[in-house]
């Protein structure tokens, strides 16, 4: 039996997002629209709307829906922004960000996953304003900098200064920072030349690799 994916999406948005405090209607409607089942491996399709991260190969995971929503909401996107996502993985979060902003650039360090993200975005017709580039996103992506918003989907040992440098004023950066296996989700806001940092939640992301990541 083929699941009613629209109904699954609706249930996910109500139970996992709205009920837990995600309020931004643009984020909620983006997540009602993006077919998450198209971004998970075919053997995990029936789990696409479960309340967990899902393995996507190469030791990586597609983040839990709530985490994708929380990060997108923290960026306070209104539509005209250019967003950098570090850690494209399956391409799912990039698709969500692409729906909320004018342009999303997702950088991925594992070439096979960059290819997977591109294929998923193309197949779902989300590639018009979302591009996936290969590279070490712990150093940002200077070619398209500065960014109105940056979202990092892997945990860093410290706040990568390259990402702070590539953030516009005003601009927002959301990133897990802490230990290898558990972190704080930081929301860094630049406004009027000053940086403000708040902790959104505790979290558990895969490690950020690369120059400003874990060795
Ligand atoms: N946003 C993804 C989640 C991917 S998990 C999704 O929605 O599916 C985190 C991803 O970060 C992994 O794919 C991992 O390979 C990637 N990653 C880790 N370190 C990186 C780095 N320095 N630069 C770019 N990508 C990195």
XYZ file of C-alpha atoms and ligand atoms in Angstrom:
241
model
C 0.000 0.000 0.000
C 1.333 3.428 -0.885
C 1.083 5.827 2.065
C -0.852 9.056 1.706
C 2.232 11.260 1.840
C 0.289 14.519 2.068
C -1.535 13.172 5.129
C 1.778 12.026 6.674
C 3.256 15.469 6.073
C 0.256 17.119 7.615
C 0.488 14.913 10.712
C 4.220 15.616 11.017
C 3.663 19.375 10.828
C 0.904 19.295 13.449
C 2.403 16.842 15.933
C 6.139 17.366 15.629
C 6.310 21.035 14.688
C 3.281 23.120 15.604
C 2.631 21.305 18.874
C 6.281 21.772 19.894
C 6.243 25.485 19.297
C 7.249 26.115 15.686
C 5.183 29.209 14.857
C 6.555 30.674 11.636
C 3.773 29.971 9.134
C 6.204 30.179 6.219
C 8.325 27.410 7.772
C 5.262 25.276 8.487
C 3.949 25.648 4.951
C 7.377 24.947 3.437
C 7.498 21.697 5.370
C 3.962 20.861 4.293
C 5.103 21.281 0.723
C 8.528 19.598 0.448
C 8.165 15.835 -0.160
C 10.536 14.499 2.497
C 9.895 10.931 1.312
C 11.778 11.859 -1.870
C 14.898 12.789 0.110
C 15.321 9.616 2.184
C 16.784 6.345 0.845
C 14.110 4.160 -0.759
C 14.452 1.463 1.949
C 13.590 4.091 4.607
C 10.727 5.704 2.738
C 8.081 4.467 5.173
C 10.000 6.237 7.981
C 10.227 9.509 6.067
C 7.943 11.390 8.466
C 9.135 9.751 11.692
C 10.352 11.952 14.526
C 14.041 11.022 14.062
C 17.100 11.532 11.914
C 17.421 8.875 9.158
C 20.703 7.422 7.788
C 21.511 8.561 4.237
C 24.801 6.687 3.816
C 28.443 7.647 4.391
C 27.752 7.720 8.150
C 25.478 10.758 7.721
C 21.815 11.437 8.446
C 18.955 13.616 7.270
C 18.105 15.676 10.360
C 14.936 15.151 12.403
C 12.097 17.278 10.909
C 11.791 19.337 14.115
C 15.466 20.284 13.971
C 15.191 21.378 10.324
C 12.149 23.482 11.237
C 13.740 24.982 14.352
C 16.871 25.991 12.427
C 14.877 27.465 9.551
C 12.677 29.388 11.979
C 15.702 30.753 13.847
C 16.947 32.346 10.614
C 13.760 34.479 10.415
C 13.714 34.388 6.615
C 11.222 36.650 4.826
C 11.863 35.848 1.172
C 14.553 38.003 -0.433
C 17.561 36.407 1.311
C 20.551 34.453 0.074
C 21.218 31.510 2.407
C 24.234 29.246 2.778
C 23.639 25.755 4.095
C 26.698 23.831 5.292
C 26.150 20.077 4.990
C 23.712 19.479 2.116
C 23.376 15.746 2.871
C 20.128 14.618 1.264
C 19.248 18.133 0.091
C 16.078 18.213 2.202
C 16.939 21.190 4.423
C 18.284 23.002 1.345
C 14.899 22.488 -0.336
C 13.149 23.928 2.730
C 15.506 26.922 2.805
C 15.051 27.425 -0.931
C 11.316 27.682 -0.350
C 11.849 30.374 2.323
C 14.496 32.528 0.627
C 15.377 33.834 -2.820
C 18.402 31.596 -3.159
C 20.037 28.756 -1.256
C 23.559 27.478 -1.747
C 24.287 24.166 -0.044
C 27.868 23.001 0.350
C 28.751 19.338 0.972
C 32.110 17.759 1.768
C 31.235 14.168 0.676
C 31.072 14.209 -3.150
C 28.600 11.299 -3.330
C 26.214 13.129 -0.992
C 26.546 16.357 -3.005
C 25.497 14.292 -6.018
C 22.615 12.737 -4.038
C 21.398 16.180 -2.925
C 21.538 17.458 -6.526
C 19.611 14.440 -7.808
C 16.945 14.781 -5.089
C 16.527 18.519 -5.691
C 16.319 18.011 -9.451
C 13.789 15.161 -9.202
C 11.536 17.207 -6.916
C 11.830 20.333 -9.068
C 13.500 22.287 -6.261
C 16.679 23.094 -8.141
C 15.594 26.427 -9.679
C 16.971 28.490 -6.785
C 18.977 25.874 -4.864
C 22.489 24.909 -5.899
C 24.746 22.293 -4.346
C 28.490 22.866 -4.422
C 31.277 20.502 -3.420
C 33.675 21.607 -0.718
C 34.591 22.236 2.890
C 31.812 24.422 4.248
C 33.523 24.906 7.615
C 35.359 27.598 5.650
C 32.062 28.867 4.239
C 31.726 29.473 0.525
C 33.491 32.756 -0.243
C 32.481 32.750 -3.932
C 28.897 33.769 -3.106
C 29.500 35.566 0.235
C 28.281 37.491 2.148
C 25.072 35.729 3.200
C 21.922 36.996 4.881
C 21.686 33.679 6.685
C 23.842 30.592 7.261
C 22.618 27.215 8.540
C 25.110 24.542 9.594
C 23.838 20.946 9.766
C 26.870 19.449 11.539
C 28.366 20.061 14.982
C 31.454 22.287 15.232
C 34.056 22.295 18.041
C 33.951 26.108 18.018
C 32.218 28.861 16.097
C 33.956 28.877 12.674
C 35.277 32.405 12.155
C 35.085 32.050 8.372
C 31.311 31.699 8.667
C 31.051 34.750 10.918
C 33.080 36.736 8.376
C 30.758 35.665 5.553
C 27.631 36.820 7.387
C 25.981 40.095 6.328
C 24.902 42.847 8.693
C 22.097 42.259 9.498
C 22.471 38.501 9.312
C 21.839 35.269 11.199
C 23.842 32.079 11.648
C 22.501 28.897 13.224
C 25.029 26.236 14.197
C 25.508 23.376 16.659
C 28.679 23.981 18.723
C 30.158 21.794 21.440
C 31.418 18.264 21.910
C 31.737 15.682 19.164
C 28.503 13.931 20.166
C 26.404 16.641 21.790
C 26.168 20.341 21.228
C 24.254 23.539 21.845
C 22.380 24.972 18.904
C 23.624 28.556 18.721
C 21.813 31.383 16.982
C 24.285 34.150 16.190
C 22.815 37.484 15.098
C 24.844 40.308 13.575
C 23.156 43.685 13.762
C 24.588 47.205 13.753
C 28.096 45.800 13.777
C 27.540 43.779 16.964
C 27.253 40.015 17.396
C 24.713 38.499 19.753
C 24.617 34.767 20.569
C 21.809 32.784 22.170
C 21.394 29.054 22.821
C 18.255 27.679 21.157
C 18.426 24.108 22.456
C 20.668 21.139 23.201
C 21.189 18.917 20.199
C 23.084 16.005 18.698
C 24.456 16.446 15.200
C 27.064 14.533 13.208
C 30.518 16.162 13.461
C 31.467 19.047 11.188
C 34.642 18.071 9.355
C 37.192 20.201 7.553
C 39.464 23.132 8.328
C 37.369 24.655 11.111
C 35.733 21.360 12.056
C 36.866 18.197 13.824
C 40.227 16.836 12.643
N 20.998 19.154 5.843
C 21.109 17.725 5.616
C 21.668 17.030 6.843
C 22.954 16.408 6.544
S 23.878 15.801 7.933
C 19.778 17.121 5.188
O 18.764 17.818 5.265
O 19.774 15.978 4.734
C 25.311 16.820 7.850
C 26.057 16.833 6.561
O 27.191 17.674 6.734
C 26.610 15.489 6.089
O 26.148 15.235 4.804
C 28.125 15.696 6.092
O 28.789 15.012 5.058
C 28.227 17.204 5.918
N 29.467 17.839 6.352
C 30.242 17.571 7.428
N 31.280 18.414 7.487
C 31.173 19.249 6.411
C 31.949 20.343 5.915
N 33.052 20.756 6.526
N 31.531 20.956 4.784
C 30.383 20.559 4.138
N 29.626 19.529 4.557
C 30.010 18.889 5.685
